[in-house]
PDB file of C-alpha atoms in Angstrom:
ATOM      1  CA  MET A   8      28.660  -6.031  -5.666  1.00 71.00           C
ATOM      2  CA  GLU A   9      24.602  -7.647  -6.582  1.00 82.00           C
ATOM      3  CA  LEU A  10      21.535  -6.737  -7.487  1.00 84.00           C
ATOM      4  CA  VAL A  11      18.507  -8.027  -5.900  1.00 86.00           C
ATOM      5  CA  GLU A  12      15.530  -6.291  -7.475  1.00 89.00           C
ATOM      6  CA  HIS A  13      11.422  -7.728  -7.549  1.00 92.00           C
ATOM      7  CA  GLN A  14       9.569  -8.030 -10.977  1.00 92.00           C
ATOM      8  CA  ASP A  15       7.098  -5.951  -9.979  1.00 93.00           C
ATOM      9  CA  ASN A  16       6.898  -2.839  -7.852  1.00 90.00           C
ATOM     10  CA  GLN A  17       5.933  -4.293  -4.161  1.00 89.00           C
ATOM     11  CA  GLY A  18       6.688  -0.767  -2.266  1.00 86.00           C
ATOM     12  CA  VAL A  19       9.655   0.290  -0.539  1.00 86.00           C
ATOM     13  CA  GLY A  20       9.517  -1.748   2.668  1.00 89.00           C
ATOM     14  CA  ALA A  21       8.889  -5.135   0.665  1.00 92.00           C
ATOM     15  CA  ALA A  22      12.417  -3.577  -0.964  1.00 91.00           C
ATOM     16  CA  ILE A  23      14.212  -3.432   2.263  1.00 93.00           C
ATOM     17  CA  VAL A  24      12.857  -6.454   3.408  1.00 94.00           C
ATOM     18  CA  THR A  25      14.588  -8.068   0.640  1.00 95.00           C
ATOM     19  CA  GLY A  26      17.654  -6.701   1.232  1.00 95.00           C
ATOM     20  CA  TYR A  27      17.568  -7.586   4.812  1.00 96.00           C
ATOM     21  CA  LYS A  28      16.784 -11.311   4.251  1.00 97.00           C
ATOM     22  CA  ARG A  29      19.670 -11.411   1.508  1.00 97.00           C
ATOM     23  CA  ALA A  30      22.052  -9.630   4.356  1.00 97.00           C
ATOM     24  CA  VAL A  31      20.789 -12.692   6.802  1.00 98.00           C
ATOM     25  CA  GLU A  32      21.671 -15.278   3.991  1.00 97.00           C
ATOM     26  CA  LEU A  33      24.789 -14.026   3.796  1.00 97.00           C
ATOM     27  CA  GLY A  34      25.809 -13.342   8.001  1.00 97.00           C
ATOM     28  CA  ILE A  35      26.124  -9.872   7.164  1.00 97.00           C
ATOM     29  CA  GLU A  36      27.205  -7.944  10.892  1.00 98.00           C
ATOM     30  CA  VAL A  37      25.439  -4.571   9.901  1.00 98.00           C
ATOM     31  CA  THR A  38      23.164  -3.751   7.016  1.00 97.00           C
ATOM     32  CA  ALA A  39      22.550   0.204   6.343  1.00 96.00           C
ATOM     33  CA  VAL A  40      20.384   1.316   4.296  1.00 94.00           C
ATOM     34  CA  MET A  41      19.998   4.816   2.138  1.00 91.00           C
ATOM     35  CA  ALA A  42      17.319   5.887   0.436  1.00 81.00           C
ATOM     36  CA  GLY A  43      17.289   7.166  -3.157  1.00 78.00           C
ATOM     37  CA  ASP A  44      15.329  10.333  -2.758  1.00 74.00           C
ATOM     38  CA  GLY A  45      19.395  12.393  -2.265  1.00 74.00           C
ATOM     39  CA  GLN A  46      17.792  13.408   1.200  1.00 72.00           C
ATOM     40  CA  MET A  47      20.847  11.541   3.424  1.00 79.00           C
ATOM     41  CA  ASP A  48      24.765  12.332   2.509  1.00 82.00           C
ATOM     42  CA  PRO A  49      26.544   9.036   2.037  1.00 89.00           C
ATOM     43  CA  LYS A  50      28.964  11.035   3.828  1.00 91.00           C
ATOM     44  CA  ASP A  51      27.001  10.336   7.404  1.00 89.00           C
ATOM     45  CA  LEU A  52      27.057   6.291   6.130  1.00 92.00           C
ATOM     46  CA  PRO A  53      30.568   5.837   9.287  1.00 95.00           C
ATOM     47  CA  SER A  54      28.211   7.499  11.653  1.00 92.00           C
ATOM     48  CA  ILE A  55      25.466   5.618  11.086  1.00 93.00           C
ATOM     49  CA  VAL A  56      27.466   2.376  10.875  1.00 96.00           C
ATOM     50  CA  GLU A  57      29.440   2.997  13.608  1.00 97.00           C
ATOM     51  CA  PRO A  58      27.477   2.682  17.230  1.00 96.00           C
ATOM     52  CA  ILE A  59      26.823  -1.355  15.629  1.00 97.00           C
ATOM     53  CA  ALA A  60      30.078  -1.735  14.801  1.00 97.00           C
ATOM     54  CA  SER A  61      31.502  -1.624  17.460  1.00 97.00           C
ATOM     55  CA  GLY A  62      28.245  -2.762  20.083  1.00 97.00           C
ATOM     56  CA  ASN A  63      26.303   0.046  20.850  1.00 97.00           C
ATOM     57  CA  ALA A  64      23.234   0.192  19.665  1.00 97.00           C
ATOM     58  CA  ASP A  65      21.165  -2.151  17.869  1.00 98.00           C
ATOM     59  CA  TYR A  66      19.380  -0.098  15.338  1.00 96.00           C
ATOM     60  CA  THR A  67      20.563   3.476  13.613  1.00 96.00           C
ATOM     61  CA  LYS A  68      17.952   5.854  12.321  1.00 90.00           C
ATOM     62  CA  GLY A  69      19.073   9.331  10.744  1.00 84.00           C
ATOM     63  CA  ASN A  70      17.234  12.520  11.624  1.00 76.00           C
ATOM     64  CA  ARG A  71      16.416  14.830   8.590  1.00 62.00           C
ATOM     65  CA  LEU A  72      14.443  16.649  10.969  1.00 57.00           C
ATOM     66  CA  PHE A  73      17.182  18.767  12.469  1.00 54.00           C
ATOM     67  CA  GLN A  74      18.810  19.875   9.740  1.00 56.00           C
ATOM     68  CA  GLY A  75      19.152  23.777   8.805  1.00 54.00           C
ATOM     69  CA  ASP A  76      17.883  22.893   5.358  1.00 61.00           C
ATOM     70  CA  ALA A  77      15.151  20.281   6.169  1.00 55.00           C
ATOM     71  CA  TRP A  78      12.289  22.384   5.708  1.00 51.00           C
ATOM     72  CA  SER A  79      13.432  23.265   1.784  1.00 61.00           C
ATOM     73  CA  MET A  80      14.855  20.083   1.133  1.00 63.00           C
ATOM     74  CA  ILE A  81      11.779  17.653   2.043  1.00 65.00           C
ATOM     75  CA  PRO A  82       8.589  18.659   0.151  1.00 67.00           C
ATOM     76  CA  HIS A  83       6.933  20.649   2.653  1.00 70.00           C
ATOM     77  CA  HIS A  84       3.454  18.987   3.005  1.00 71.00           C
ATOM     78  CA  ARG A  85       6.084  15.299   3.389  1.00 68.00           C
ATOM     79  CA  TYR A  86       8.253  17.352   6.241  1.00 66.00           C
ATOM     80  CA  LEU A  87       4.454  18.088   8.020  1.00 69.00           C
ATOM     81  CA  GLY A  88       3.295  14.827   7.468  1.00 69.00           C
ATOM     82  CA  ASN A  89       6.319  13.280   8.417  1.00 66.00           C
ATOM     83  CA  SER A  90       6.110  15.123  11.732  1.00 69.00           C
ATOM     84  CA  PHE A  91       2.961  13.560  12.732  1.00 73.00           C
ATOM     85  CA  LEU A  92       4.091   9.932  11.881  1.00 74.00           C
ATOM     86  CA  SER A  93       6.827  10.402  14.112  1.00 72.00           C
ATOM     87  CA  LEU A  94       5.053  11.952  17.314  1.00 74.00           C
ATOM     88  CA  LEU A  95       2.695   8.583  17.354  1.00 73.00           C
ATOM     89  CA  THR A  96       5.435   6.626  16.463  1.00 72.00           C
ATOM     90  CA  LYS A  97       7.269   8.063  19.163  1.00 70.00           C
ATOM     91  CA  ILE A  98       3.675   6.567  21.353  1.00 74.00           C
ATOM     92  CA  ALA A  99       3.761   3.683  19.871  1.00 73.00           C
ATOM     93  CA  SER A 100       7.073   2.646  20.111  1.00 77.00           C
ATOM     94  CA  GLY A 101       8.987   4.380  23.050  1.00 76.00           C
ATOM     95  CA  TYR A 102      11.398   5.615  21.616  1.00 76.00           C
ATOM     96  CA  TRP A 103      11.105   9.009  22.171  1.00 73.00           C
ATOM     97  CA  HIS A 104      14.365   9.800  21.421  1.00 76.00           C
ATOM     98  CA  VAL A 105      13.326   9.035  17.149  1.00 79.00           C
ATOM     99  CA  ALA A 106      12.587  12.579  15.874  1.00 71.00           C
ATOM    100  CA  ASP A 107      12.199  10.655  12.216  1.00 72.00           C
ATOM    101  CA  SER A 108      10.637   7.986  12.299  1.00 71.00           C
ATOM    102  CA  GLN A 109      10.741   8.088   8.088  1.00 75.00           C
ATOM    103  CA  ALA A 110      14.017   8.524   7.650  1.00 76.00           C
ATOM    104  CA  GLY A 111      15.752   6.262   5.118  1.00 80.00           C
ATOM    105  CA  TYR A 112      19.049   6.356   6.373  1.00 89.00           C
ATOM    106  CA  THR A 113      19.643   3.306   8.960  1.00 94.00           C
ATOM    107  CA  ALA A 114      21.443   0.946   9.794  1.00 96.00           C
ATOM    108  CA  ALA A 115      20.807  -3.144  11.718  1.00 98.00           C
ATOM    109  CA  SER A 116      22.448  -5.471  13.317  1.00 98.00           C
ATOM    110  CA  LEU A 117      22.707  -9.168  11.996  1.00 98.00           C
ATOM    111  CA  ARG A 118      21.122  -9.825  15.859  1.00 98.00           C
ATOM    112  CA  VAL A 119      18.669  -7.806  15.102  1.00 98.00           C
ATOM    113  CA  LEU A 120      17.274  -8.279  11.386  1.00 98.00           C
ATOM    114  CA  LYS A 121      18.189 -13.014  12.627  1.00 98.00           C
ATOM    115  CA  LYS A 122      15.161 -11.831  15.688  1.00 97.00           C
ATOM    116  CA  LEU A 123      12.906  -9.650  13.713  1.00 95.00           C
ATOM    117  CA  ASN A 124      10.243 -11.447  11.901  1.00 95.00           C
ATOM    118  CA  LEU A 125      10.876  -9.856   8.176  1.00 95.00           C
ATOM    119  CA  ASN A 126       8.190 -11.923   6.990  1.00 95.00           C
ATOM    120  CA  LYS A 127       5.821 -10.368   8.866  1.00 94.00           C
ATOM    121  CA  ILE A 128       7.223  -6.613   8.463  1.00 92.00           C
ATOM    122  CA  TYR A 129       4.718  -3.753   7.255  1.00 88.00           C
ATOM    123  CA  LYS A 130       5.661  -4.003   3.232  1.00 85.00           C
ATOM    124  CA  SER A 131       4.711  -0.371   2.320  1.00 81.00           C
ATOM    125  CA  TYR A 132       5.412   3.450   3.708  1.00 76.00           C
ATOM    126  CA  GLY A 133       4.550   2.227   7.527  1.00 80.00           C
ATOM    127  CA  MET A 134       7.185  -0.442   7.458  1.00 87.00           C
ATOM    128  CA  PRO A 135       9.686   2.132   9.116  1.00 87.00           C
ATOM    129  CA  ASN A 136       7.495   2.496  12.148  1.00 86.00           C
ATOM    130  CA  ASP A 137       6.389  -0.827  12.073  1.00 90.00           C
ATOM    131  CA  ILE A 138      10.158  -1.668  12.301  1.00 92.00           C
ATOM    132  CA  LEU A 139      10.317   1.094  15.939  1.00 91.00           C
ATOM    133  CA  ILE A 140       7.832  -0.496  17.473  1.00 90.00           C
ATOM    134  CA  ARG A 141       9.125  -4.180  16.673  1.00 94.00           C
ATOM    135  CA  LEU A 142      12.317  -2.926  18.092  1.00 95.00           C
ATOM    136  CA  ASN A 143      11.169  -1.972  20.680  1.00 92.00           C
ATOM    137  CA  GLN A 144       8.811  -5.070  22.065  1.00 93.00           C
ATOM    138  CA  ASN A 145      13.023  -7.285  21.412  1.00 95.00           C
ATOM    139  CA  ASP A 146      14.549  -4.335  23.877  1.00 95.00           C
ATOM    140  CA  PHE A 147      16.763  -3.378  20.959  1.00 97.00           C
ATOM    141  CA  ARG A 148      18.748  -0.153  21.784  1.00 96.00           C
ATOM    142  CA  VAL A 149      17.727   2.265  18.788  1.00 94.00           C
ATOM    143  CA  ARG A 150      20.152   5.522  18.116  1.00 91.00           C
ATOM    144  CA  THR A 151      19.899   8.583  15.987  1.00 88.00           C
ATOM    145  CA  PHE A 152      22.177  10.869  14.639  1.00 80.00           C
ATOM    146  CA  ILE A 153      21.388  14.060  12.426  1.00 66.00           C
TER     147      ILE A 153
END
């Protein structure tokens, strides 16, 4: 295990990009991200990694919005804001099947991480939306799971 950290808080997007860059340096074939907010289940890791490991997807993304307890699990203002942002991201990215664009449970192939210009990724709250748009621009296959 290796800890990679920033001296100053640069936001969640910057933290993920730093991890992605390190994964590229190490040649890691599938890199998974699980947000630390307790809204994702570590038991779902195989479901998010498998489509990439098997070659059926380039990027996978979780979906908290369709879980039965999502309304009680996610603060209501964030749930509603997330739903609105997800709709706008569907329009901008073309990935109409991605219901929860803000979900912090993702996995990316090494090919994705090498192709995207990680230095240009938005480093703040909109980072997941930016990634989806960039994935579509490069014709990457995105899958979701609940």
